[in-house]
XYZ file of C-alpha atoms in Angstrom:
709
model
C -126.675 145.961 -79.297
C -127.136 149.409 -81.190
C -123.996 149.773 -82.878
C -121.616 153.343 -82.335
C -122.621 156.166 -83.832
C -120.493 157.788 -86.130
C -120.023 160.965 -84.753
C -118.002 162.475 -87.190
C -120.152 165.284 -88.620
C -121.160 166.142 -84.454
C -118.129 166.987 -83.433
C -116.759 168.498 -86.146
C -119.784 170.356 -88.224
C -119.621 173.130 -90.987
C -122.860 174.338 -90.478
C -125.097 175.131 -87.695
C -129.010 175.855 -87.084
C -129.565 177.561 -83.545
C -133.715 176.691 -82.764
C -134.501 179.305 -80.098
C -131.489 181.732 -80.169
C -132.661 185.171 -78.972
C -132.196 188.238 -79.408
C -132.335 189.204 -75.582
C -129.351 189.892 -73.880
C -128.349 187.882 -71.053
C -130.699 184.831 -72.037
C -129.963 180.966 -72.746
C -130.517 181.704 -76.583
C -128.623 184.673 -77.325
C -126.181 182.526 -74.981
C -125.988 179.595 -76.878
C -125.636 181.905 -79.958
C -122.891 183.931 -79.310
C -121.307 181.565 -78.248
C -120.810 180.032 -82.092
C -120.929 183.251 -83.538
C -118.337 185.274 -81.659
C -116.739 183.201 -79.802
C -116.455 179.394 -81.447
C -114.636 178.902 -85.179
C -117.725 177.500 -86.958
C -115.947 176.667 -90.840
C -119.568 177.126 -92.247
C -122.683 179.299 -91.634
C -124.854 179.832 -88.160
C -128.066 179.862 -88.249
C -130.642 181.398 -86.458
C -134.173 180.133 -86.279
C -137.059 182.187 -84.048
C -140.118 183.296 -85.679
C -140.332 186.072 -83.477
C -137.287 187.482 -85.227
C -136.320 188.334 -88.131
C -132.500 189.088 -86.713
C -130.268 188.707 -84.468
C -126.888 190.696 -84.146
C -127.216 191.723 -87.440
C -127.944 188.641 -88.944
C -130.892 186.930 -90.407
C -133.189 184.718 -88.510
C -135.559 182.614 -89.872
C -139.027 181.520 -89.151
C -138.469 177.218 -88.722
C -136.125 174.376 -89.601
C -138.416 173.817 -92.895
C -137.577 177.625 -94.069
C -133.637 177.599 -93.943
C -131.855 178.030 -96.900
C -130.578 175.212 -99.050
C -127.639 173.836 -97.355
C -126.105 171.023 -95.624
C -126.857 171.672 -91.930
C -124.759 168.944 -89.539
C -126.219 169.803 -86.515
C -129.746 171.701 -84.967
C -128.968 173.057 -81.572
C -132.324 173.291 -80.055
C -133.810 175.190 -77.184
C -137.103 175.828 -76.810
C -140.314 174.746 -75.357
C -140.419 170.976 -74.411
C -143.891 170.890 -75.837
C -142.253 172.031 -79.155
C -139.390 169.813 -79.543
C -141.331 166.972 -81.057
C -142.170 168.813 -84.296
C -138.597 170.793 -84.604
C -137.148 167.253 -84.340
C -139.483 165.969 -87.283
C -138.722 169.177 -89.538
C -134.613 167.714 -88.893
C -135.264 164.557 -89.895
C -137.099 166.109 -93.367
C -134.254 168.300 -93.652
C -132.103 166.279 -93.664
C -129.970 166.911 -90.422
C -128.247 164.105 -89.092
C -127.781 165.176 -85.321
C -129.891 167.958 -83.231
C -128.855 168.627 -79.461
C -131.756 168.615 -77.117
C -130.993 171.507 -74.642
C -134.359 171.656 -73.049
C -135.589 170.176 -69.816
C -138.847 169.022 -68.670
C -138.794 165.690 -70.536
C -138.583 162.144 -68.040
C -136.711 164.076 -65.065
C -140.285 165.925 -64.786
C -142.788 163.369 -64.699
C -145.199 161.534 -66.613
C -145.666 163.839 -69.693
C -142.096 164.059 -69.853
C -141.616 160.570 -70.090
C -143.727 160.242 -72.939
C -142.490 163.109 -75.182
C -139.454 161.451 -74.032
C -140.406 158.192 -75.882
C -141.615 159.681 -78.946
C -138.338 161.066 -79.274
C -136.559 157.613 -79.396
C -139.098 156.152 -81.309
C -138.380 159.199 -84.015
C -134.618 158.474 -83.793
C -135.252 154.453 -84.333
C -137.292 154.920 -86.778
C -135.420 157.544 -88.981
C -131.591 157.230 -87.834
C -131.514 160.796 -86.288
C -129.141 161.677 -83.281
C -130.326 162.965 -80.802
C -128.246 164.274 -77.486
C -130.224 165.019 -74.662
C -132.462 166.654 -73.826
C -132.090 167.903 -70.513
C -128.778 169.007 -71.379
C -126.051 172.130 -71.280
C -124.803 170.848 -75.068
C -121.491 169.924 -76.591
C -117.817 171.258 -76.397
C -115.280 170.528 -78.766
C -111.923 172.574 -76.681
C -108.925 171.927 -78.899
C -111.103 173.301 -82.556
C -112.942 176.185 -80.366
C -116.447 175.051 -80.673
C -118.907 175.470 -78.302
C -122.650 173.829 -79.004
C -123.236 175.272 -75.029
C -125.123 178.223 -73.325
C -122.335 177.890 -71.041
C -121.209 181.805 -70.294
C -118.415 180.213 -69.026
C -117.069 178.487 -72.766
C -115.433 181.702 -74.118
C -113.014 181.235 -71.057
C -112.477 177.482 -70.525
C -110.404 177.170 -73.571
C -107.542 175.342 -71.899
C -107.269 172.002 -74.465
C -105.070 168.636 -74.393
C -105.482 164.984 -74.642
C -107.879 164.381 -71.950
C -111.494 163.369 -73.308
C -114.525 164.008 -70.922
C -118.318 162.897 -71.131
C -120.883 163.418 -68.035
C -124.070 163.411 -67.357
C -124.654 166.380 -65.470
C -123.788 169.665 -66.530
C -122.570 172.055 -63.354
C -119.870 169.030 -62.195
C -118.977 169.206 -65.968
C -117.798 172.497 -66.302
C -116.148 171.713 -62.492
C -113.452 169.306 -63.844
C -113.253 171.654 -67.177
C -111.983 174.089 -64.945
C -109.631 171.653 -62.930
C -107.636 171.421 -65.786
C -106.882 174.952 -67.127
C -103.120 174.250 -67.151
C -101.071 171.132 -68.575
C -103.209 168.796 -70.798
C -106.761 169.997 -70.348
C -109.903 168.487 -72.254
C -109.758 167.930 -76.079
C -113.843 167.233 -75.697
C -116.683 167.228 -73.430
C -119.630 165.152 -74.018
C -122.586 165.836 -71.495
C -125.450 164.114 -72.942
C -128.561 164.732 -70.105
C -131.085 162.355 -70.348
C -129.543 160.366 -73.041
C -132.568 159.544 -75.051
C -130.195 158.659 -78.127
C -126.926 159.238 -77.801
C -125.233 157.591 -74.641
C -122.380 157.576 -72.723
C -120.850 154.547 -74.382
C -121.486 156.241 -78.280
C -118.509 159.409 -76.834
C -116.044 156.634 -74.950
C -115.935 154.639 -78.493
C -115.632 158.091 -80.767
C -112.857 158.658 -78.183
C -111.368 155.526 -78.053
C -110.783 155.883 -81.571
C -109.873 159.345 -81.663
C -105.809 159.377 -81.885
C -105.636 163.191 -80.161
C -107.652 161.700 -77.147
C -105.161 159.705 -74.993
C -107.295 159.876 -71.315
C -110.814 159.261 -70.676
C -112.456 160.635 -67.969
C -116.473 159.731 -67.033
C -118.615 161.113 -64.658
C -121.317 159.014 -64.362
C -125.035 159.099 -62.972
C -127.237 155.573 -64.057
C -126.067 153.299 -66.555
C -128.730 152.499 -69.132
C -127.342 149.943 -71.275
C -124.599 148.183 -69.318
C -123.813 145.576 -72.619
C -123.165 148.842 -74.925
C -120.960 150.547 -72.100
C -119.158 147.346 -71.481
C -118.606 146.784 -75.165
C -117.055 150.324 -75.021
C -114.557 150.267 -72.514
C -113.335 147.125 -73.867
C -112.795 149.531 -77.550
C -110.847 151.827 -74.869
C -109.155 149.439 -73.256
C -108.197 147.860 -77.068
C -106.745 151.478 -78.339
C -104.947 151.501 -75.017
C -106.338 153.989 -73.950
C -107.114 154.520 -70.212
C -110.727 155.355 -68.673
C -110.878 157.251 -65.295
C -114.155 156.684 -64.071
C -116.672 158.359 -61.063
C -120.129 156.731 -60.755
C -122.495 158.197 -59.032
C -125.146 156.566 -56.478
C -122.881 154.366 -54.343
C -125.268 155.207 -51.232
C -128.536 154.989 -51.193
C -129.140 158.925 -51.135
C -126.725 159.156 -54.169
C -128.792 156.677 -55.911
C -132.032 158.684 -55.391
C -130.246 161.729 -56.406
C -129.082 159.853 -59.473
C -132.123 159.151 -60.867
C -134.083 162.116 -59.970
C -131.520 164.357 -61.758
C -131.166 162.182 -65.153
C -133.611 159.691 -64.985
C -131.131 156.902 -65.000
C -130.718 153.797 -63.502
C -128.433 153.704 -61.125
C -127.113 150.339 -60.608
C -125.694 148.326 -57.682
C -122.727 149.826 -56.885
C -120.699 146.898 -55.868
C -121.820 145.312 -59.575
C -121.049 148.306 -60.627
C -117.199 148.858 -59.207
C -117.024 144.540 -60.433
C -117.689 145.544 -64.008
C -115.811 148.461 -64.118
C -112.479 146.813 -62.930
C -112.974 143.811 -65.123
C -112.705 145.915 -68.252
C -110.073 148.007 -66.869
C -111.546 151.356 -66.119
C -110.211 152.930 -62.668
C -113.034 153.522 -60.885
C -111.949 157.147 -58.285
C -113.953 158.061 -55.348
C -114.450 161.922 -56.026
C -114.316 164.431 -58.257
C -110.969 165.719 -57.474
C -109.624 162.086 -57.486
C -111.278 161.826 -61.355
C -109.026 165.209 -61.821
C -105.914 164.002 -60.368
C -106.030 160.844 -61.572
C -107.100 161.140 -65.075
C -104.048 164.290 -65.600
C -101.676 162.202 -64.064
C -102.521 159.736 -66.490
C -101.426 162.073 -69.282
C -97.860 162.263 -67.901
C -97.173 158.906 -66.898
C -94.628 157.443 -68.930
C -93.253 153.214 -69.343
C -90.672 154.101 -66.135
C -93.209 155.503 -63.549
C -94.321 152.723 -61.606
C -90.859 150.998 -60.834
C -90.799 152.884 -57.341
C -91.718 155.994 -55.607
C -89.057 158.660 -53.857
C -90.525 161.023 -51.322
C -87.822 164.228 -51.818
C -88.032 167.348 -49.537
C -86.778 169.643 -47.378
C -88.443 168.961 -44.011
C -88.007 165.940 -41.829
C -91.438 165.925 -40.599
C -92.684 165.782 -44.310
C -90.618 162.916 -45.061
C -92.024 161.173 -42.060
C -95.640 162.006 -42.837
C -95.342 161.374 -46.856
C -93.276 158.261 -46.037
C -95.692 156.947 -43.260
C -98.994 157.855 -45.728
C -97.161 155.744 -48.944
C -96.567 152.893 -46.892
C -100.149 152.672 -45.486
C -101.239 152.707 -49.277
C -98.608 149.932 -50.382
C -96.716 152.084 -52.262
C -93.131 150.280 -53.077
C -90.737 153.164 -52.271
C -87.532 152.562 -54.667
C -83.912 151.579 -53.206
C -81.527 154.110 -54.348
C -78.169 152.902 -57.063
C -75.041 153.300 -55.136
C -74.248 156.103 -57.434
C -77.192 158.000 -56.807
C -76.008 157.629 -52.787
C -72.370 159.033 -54.032
C -73.846 161.623 -55.923
C -76.848 163.084 -53.238
C -73.373 162.678 -50.232
C -71.686 165.528 -52.564
C -74.634 168.074 -53.175
C -76.138 167.526 -49.533
C -74.624 168.387 -45.907
C -73.580 165.156 -43.854
C -76.721 165.250 -41.429
C -79.242 165.324 -44.160
C -81.282 162.431 -44.789
C -80.041 160.373 -48.174
C -81.999 157.521 -47.840
C -85.583 157.454 -49.284
C -86.815 158.990 -48.243
C -84.811 162.087 -48.551
C -84.625 165.114 -46.388
C -82.290 167.688 -47.922
C -82.823 169.710 -44.183
C -83.385 173.345 -45.087
C -80.006 174.250 -45.595
C -80.635 173.162 -49.452
C -82.695 176.218 -49.505
C -80.250 178.589 -49.981
C -79.391 176.582 -53.121
C -81.645 175.821 -55.917
C -79.206 175.205 -58.103
C -78.031 172.234 -55.660
C -81.630 170.998 -55.305
C -82.526 170.503 -58.749
C -79.197 168.771 -59.068
C -80.375 166.213 -56.502
C -83.133 166.008 -57.947
C -81.643 165.137 -61.664
C -79.470 162.716 -59.591
C -82.767 161.071 -58.480
C -84.522 161.272 -61.158
C -81.338 159.164 -63.386
C -82.075 156.644 -60.575
C -83.755 153.096 -62.724
C -84.945 152.084 -59.397
C -87.034 155.707 -58.963
C -90.121 155.850 -61.463
C -91.693 158.698 -59.900
C -91.060 161.516 -57.253
C -93.167 162.777 -54.633
C -91.856 166.014 -53.964
C -93.964 168.047 -50.861
C -93.306 171.355 -50.287
C -94.192 172.384 -46.769
C -94.685 175.866 -46.526
C -94.657 179.221 -48.945
C -90.914 180.548 -48.183
C -92.026 183.099 -50.935
C -88.809 184.223 -53.097
C -86.869 180.654 -51.599
C -89.879 178.356 -52.354
C -90.261 179.863 -56.041
C -86.616 178.716 -56.520
C -87.203 175.565 -55.136
C -90.456 175.516 -57.649
C -88.698 176.663 -60.216
C -85.929 173.704 -60.046
C -88.901 171.495 -59.890
C -90.227 172.903 -63.096
C -86.826 172.494 -65.076
C -85.841 168.788 -64.457
C -89.331 167.825 -64.860
C -89.252 168.935 -68.445
C -86.110 167.389 -68.404
C -86.383 163.864 -67.499
C -88.907 160.879 -67.967
C -89.316 160.414 -64.163
C -92.743 161.521 -63.216
C -92.191 164.521 -60.743
C -95.074 165.480 -58.671
C -95.098 168.381 -56.239
C -97.626 168.733 -53.669
C -97.956 172.052 -51.695
C -99.029 171.731 -48.245
C -99.191 175.876 -47.122
C -102.613 177.376 -48.018
C -100.449 180.341 -48.923
C -100.868 179.933 -52.879
C -97.553 181.940 -53.404
C -95.507 182.413 -56.522
C -94.063 179.021 -56.689
C -97.581 177.418 -56.845
C -98.403 179.473 -59.361
C -95.639 179.017 -61.374
C -95.894 174.856 -60.659
C -99.447 175.161 -61.920
C -98.815 177.083 -64.979
C -95.866 174.802 -66.311
C -98.563 172.416 -66.109
C -97.256 170.301 -63.138
C -100.830 170.759 -61.219
C -99.624 170.710 -57.788
C -101.758 168.815 -55.088
C -102.758 170.400 -51.881
C -102.561 167.186 -50.177
C -99.947 164.235 -49.495
C -103.205 162.045 -48.886
C -104.966 162.755 -51.663
C -101.470 163.000 -54.123
C -100.759 159.255 -52.539
C -104.883 157.761 -53.250
C -104.161 159.289 -56.883
C -100.400 157.497 -57.329
C -102.231 154.466 -55.917
C -104.540 154.386 -58.974
C -103.020 156.145 -61.912
C -99.554 154.574 -61.940
C -99.559 150.737 -62.781
C -96.866 149.738 -59.683
C -94.095 146.899 -60.097
C -94.648 145.593 -56.822
C -91.269 143.572 -55.260
C -91.590 139.619 -55.005
C -93.199 139.116 -50.896
C -90.364 138.079 -48.607
C -90.504 134.793 -47.067
C -91.597 134.821 -43.466
C -89.582 133.516 -41.017
C -88.525 129.385 -41.212
C -90.330 129.629 -37.331
C -91.535 131.743 -34.821
C -88.853 130.509 -32.339
C -86.092 131.642 -34.228
C -87.589 134.889 -34.669
C -88.399 135.205 -31.231
C -84.949 134.325 -29.918
C -83.697 137.021 -32.250
C -85.730 139.782 -30.618
C -85.160 138.431 -26.629
C -88.330 136.479 -26.361
C -88.731 132.642 -25.272
C -91.587 131.695 -27.310
C -93.850 128.750 -25.056
C -95.259 125.448 -26.454
C -98.966 125.513 -26.253
C -98.674 122.639 -24.237
C -96.810 124.713 -21.107
C -98.870 128.001 -22.537
C -101.956 125.795 -21.591
C -101.228 124.475 -18.420
C -99.792 128.315 -17.268
C -103.423 129.484 -18.561
C -105.391 126.854 -16.780
C -103.804 127.482 -13.349
C -104.487 131.556 -14.302
C -108.210 129.878 -13.831
C -109.201 129.862 -17.426
C -110.861 127.279 -19.137
C -108.543 124.962 -21.431
C -109.906 122.081 -22.421
C -108.641 118.570 -20.889
C -105.709 117.163 -22.257
C -102.157 115.277 -22.194
C -99.263 115.067 -24.105
C -97.887 111.837 -25.061
C -94.965 110.349 -26.570
C -96.221 106.952 -28.327
C -99.196 105.923 -30.972
C -99.871 103.461 -28.038
C -100.250 106.443 -25.189
C -102.247 108.421 -28.095
C -104.645 105.768 -28.215
C -104.911 105.067 -24.353
C -105.600 108.637 -23.937
C -108.030 109.214 -26.650
C -110.463 106.625 -25.130
C -110.144 107.786 -21.994
C -110.836 111.930 -22.882
C -114.006 110.637 -24.939
C -113.777 110.581 -28.328
C -113.536 112.500 -30.831
C -110.195 114.589 -29.787
C -107.471 116.709 -31.574
C -104.510 115.853 -31.563
C -101.604 118.380 -32.073
C -97.731 118.700 -32.407
C -95.770 119.977 -29.256
C -92.834 122.491 -30.297
C -91.898 125.410 -29.068
C -90.322 126.148 -32.831
C -93.495 125.692 -34.851
C -96.013 128.463 -34.292
C -98.387 127.768 -36.735
C -98.912 124.273 -36.330
C -101.824 123.379 -39.084
C -99.197 124.803 -42.119
C -96.818 122.216 -41.003
C -99.412 119.172 -41.067
C -99.212 119.279 -36.943
C -102.741 119.057 -36.599
C -105.642 116.253 -36.993
C -109.672 116.601 -35.911
C -112.420 114.615 -35.370
C -110.583 111.564 -34.390
C -112.695 109.177 -33.625
C -110.850 105.600 -33.122
C -107.995 104.436 -31.569
C -106.913 103.394 -34.010
C -107.474 106.411 -35.606
C -105.494 108.066 -32.882
C -102.413 105.630 -33.886
C -102.676 106.815 -37.447
C -102.863 110.460 -36.518
C -99.668 110.057 -34.351
C -97.790 109.039 -37.226
C -99.119 111.094 -39.452
C -98.404 114.298 -37.334
C -94.315 113.143 -37.004
C -94.084 112.360 -40.714
C -95.419 115.982 -41.880
C -93.483 118.077 -39.557
C -90.666 116.340 -40.028
C -90.886 117.111 -43.680
C -91.983 120.988 -42.773
C -89.347 121.714 -40.214
C -87.150 119.496 -40.334
C -84.639 121.279 -36.845
C -88.049 121.646 -34.748
C -87.463 119.996 -31.191
C -90.847 117.620 -30.885
C -91.407 118.066 -27.057
C -94.783 115.433 -27.849
C -98.275 115.423 -28.853
C -101.169 117.006 -27.127
C -103.904 115.062 -26.995
C -107.562 117.021 -26.180
C -111.243 116.175 -26.201
C -112.361 118.059 -29.603
C -115.201 120.614 -28.669
C -118.750 119.858 -30.511
C -118.911 121.636 -33.512
C -121.036 125.113 -34.387
C -119.214 127.431 -32.411
C -117.442 130.612 -33.394
C -114.388 131.309 -33.497
C -112.824 134.092 -32.073
C -109.075 135.578 -31.150
C -108.411 136.922 -27.950
C -104.204 138.287 -27.745
C -102.067 140.605 -25.810
C -98.835 142.168 -27.339
C -96.529 144.323 -25.582
C -96.796 148.030 -27.977
C -93.455 150.492 -27.315
C -95.541 153.462 -26.485
C -98.871 151.714 -24.107
C -97.574 148.866 -23.012
C -99.595 145.969 -22.969
C -102.464 145.992 -25.240
C -105.172 143.463 -25.745
C -106.784 142.349 -28.667
C -109.981 140.851 -29.737
C -111.677 140.014 -32.865
C -112.666 137.048 -35.688
C -110.572 134.071 -35.564
C -109.514 131.461 -37.029
C -107.232 130.949 -39.895
C -108.504 133.697 -41.580
C -107.452 136.189 -39.064
C -104.254 137.817 -41.128
C -107.015 138.021 -44.000
C -110.200 139.959 -42.472
C -107.770 141.876 -39.735
C -111.458 142.471 -37.869
C -109.996 143.477 -34.768
C -110.123 145.550 -31.892
C -107.936 146.852 -29.086
C -108.350 147.967 -25.476
C -104.363 148.919 -23.506
C -104.324 146.571 -20.281
C -105.700 146.002 -17.690
C -109.676 145.981 -18.878
C -112.832 146.879 -16.936
C -115.683 144.635 -17.648
C -117.285 147.859 -19.476
C -114.098 147.817 -21.853
C -114.706 143.915 -22.446
C -118.352 144.679 -23.369
C -117.552 147.654 -25.380
C -114.618 145.097 -27.569
C -117.637 142.917 -28.447
C -119.423 145.560 -30.070
C -116.234 147.717 -31.873
C -115.430 144.738 -34.503
C -117.219 145.132 -37.875
C -118.913 142.210 -37.839
C -120.307 142.022 -34.812
C -123.231 140.572 -35.512
C -121.498 136.833 -36.160
C -121.830 136.563 -32.367
C -125.434 137.484 -32.713
C -126.394 134.532 -34.576
C -127.343 134.693 -38.482
C -129.692 132.898 -40.525
C -131.494 131.058 -37.084
C -127.854 130.347 -35.732
C -128.466 130.937 -31.767
C -126.238 133.784 -29.946
C -122.848 133.281 -28.698
C -122.331 133.550 -25.232
C -121.171 136.517 -24.919
C -121.080 136.654 -21.154
C -118.715 133.934 -21.481
C -116.765 135.326 -23.886
C -116.444 138.857 -21.404
C -115.200 137.137 -18.372
C -112.655 134.946 -20.882
C -111.549 138.999 -22.066
C -111.241 139.626 -18.698
C -109.475 136.544 -17.484
C -106.862 137.023 -19.987
C -106.149 140.776 -19.153
C -105.697 139.669 -15.250
C -103.441 136.798 -16.323
C -101.568 139.526 -18.794
C -101.148 142.606 -15.666
C -100.166 140.123 -12.964
C -97.329 139.110 -15.200
C -97.167 142.450 -17.440
C -92.718 142.479 -16.427
C -91.988 139.558 -18.322
C -95.318 138.733 -21.050
C -94.118 139.941 -24.475
C -96.860 138.317 -26.096
C -99.741 135.978 -26.296
C -102.334 134.701 -28.458
C -105.849 132.489 -27.756
C -106.606 131.693 -31.582
C -108.773 130.300 -32.084
C -111.089 130.659 -28.556
C -114.544 127.927 -29.333
C -117.545 130.055 -28.410
C -120.665 128.158 -27.841
C -123.797 129.480 -27.856
C -125.498 130.841 -24.061
C -124.417 128.620 -21.146
C -122.095 126.893 -23.176
C -118.606 128.945 -22.439
C -115.762 130.100 -24.417
C -113.187 128.557 -24.464
C -108.956 128.546 -26.157
C -108.214 125.763 -28.242
C -104.714 127.195 -28.784
C -102.362 129.187 -27.225
C -98.843 131.062 -27.790
C -97.237 132.497 -25.775
C -94.159 134.663 -25.460
C -91.764 136.089 -22.418
C -89.205 138.609 -22.434
C -86.019 136.546 -21.942
C -84.343 137.367 -18.428
C -87.078 138.516 -17.361
C -88.553 136.892 -13.657
C -91.309 135.579 -14.846
C -92.643 134.375 -11.110
C -94.199 131.081 -13.141
C -92.143 128.604 -12.016
C -90.756 127.669 -15.659
C -87.740 125.837 -16.288
C -84.520 127.697 -17.342
C -84.689 127.673 -20.842
């Protein structure tokens, strides 16, 4: 693997030659020359090279690189016709110039002749040690030392510097990023090397990883030329504790085509690219705004930032919306210490919401000092690492005061404060936050998405589930039926339930297994055990009477260990359906707003993991049932894959409609039901629920003839 280049003389050159400098106003050659002579701080000389002129702007101009005065030149900037570039590079080698920036287009991105020229440049670099940056690039900008080796007319205005290092493979979007960091921590170095014939993104990452003035590295990549060099550079950045944020173009077929035509790079496979970024610690983002947002957040976070999120605002609706979006993103919400709550009670009116999220109410708008005091109290709480402060509207001088309070407290604390200016009226408060370096977001969703990626949140340990479904059901006013009771009801309602019987001894189990026809399945019957598999209460493929006796004993022993307090009503013995069927879920639950809702999706033990489901209000029409089958993400599983026969979709539609009818008939009593898994055979084989769970509302008249609990 080619070692990373030492870019010291490139980053901070003393003397620079501009090959293709022009006296013509507004030409690229003139802008490049003026950027260096008029707008940069070059410690040595800037030499103009162009045989058409003897002077440019009152300074001497030389006909060729070979004709330049005897001086140590660090970088040659080349902006001449593509056909002349190779000769200019050979003159660089002869003069001992170690770096050349080729801005000219017309190389590998332009066809076979350009590709041939580019190969010759690569061969020259390999043979001589010359380092070429480009071709087809806008140049290099060292913002922190005010050095613009670029023809961009915006260079003289985009000089907000900082600790973010930027490397891109495109010029226009790179300038967009530079201008997006006009306040707060800006860009220190911007590399944009176009076709990367020699110097590549990995060389720039490696340099910035070792640069003590760079704290965050942002990448906009269209292609990956040498993957192993890239991963070595990412590993170096991780070893130096320099977070790398990357936006990789080419996640769609259209994006791949655009990337290849733009930079002639290999765009790579999106899934592989993402996996490699994760493996080597890079943070992959989804768009340009997120690249900016995450990079600038990383310059502000502290070890405390990931402790927990507090949402703080003066609008109840905004607080609820922000909390909802943060919850959907699984951000951990901070729990206030008693001292924090006491401080808020002293400062806020009684009708304010003082738990997280905090709604100070509009009452606080009259008193910016109180707002600042509340914010200080929250930031002092050790459980609060980050405060999201949405400002939903512009109230002129009132929100100006709120913005000043945010800026004042942010300068005093190591708790990260992230403002969100939600109004399109970007008033004085917005400008104040912007110039204070807080760079307010314009959208709650964008802010929370960036916080999700930028901050290493300290996630609380997951809480254990209720000991049994019965205890959870009773607590919520629901009576859970055993599987056997649920199946009995469904069988009476006309659903295709497997033949079976509840037995109370090992001998009965053996007899019933032989009567039904082997193989059979045996399952514990208990209203207190909803997840029988986890309790060891299910035995499949029982192929003999002796195996049935053993399974009976094994189920009792396992369930006694797992759920010692559960009441066992017996063991259900059922005929086992043949292998090869698809497993789906059909369920109904009572929604607080819409009443009974039917859910369909892929089933089995991975329902909660895959979460591939669709929903319809009960009752359903046949069109509803048919649409459900097509609405899940992996509907093609039902069509048959890799030679598998299509599933019996007609039988599945009928089953869904029967479940809907059953639920609607008992809509006053039914709280929930779940058929999972439902076995679906090939066409003509039917759809059969293998397990059933029904929960009835306590006190409701079921009309089902059930014994009282």
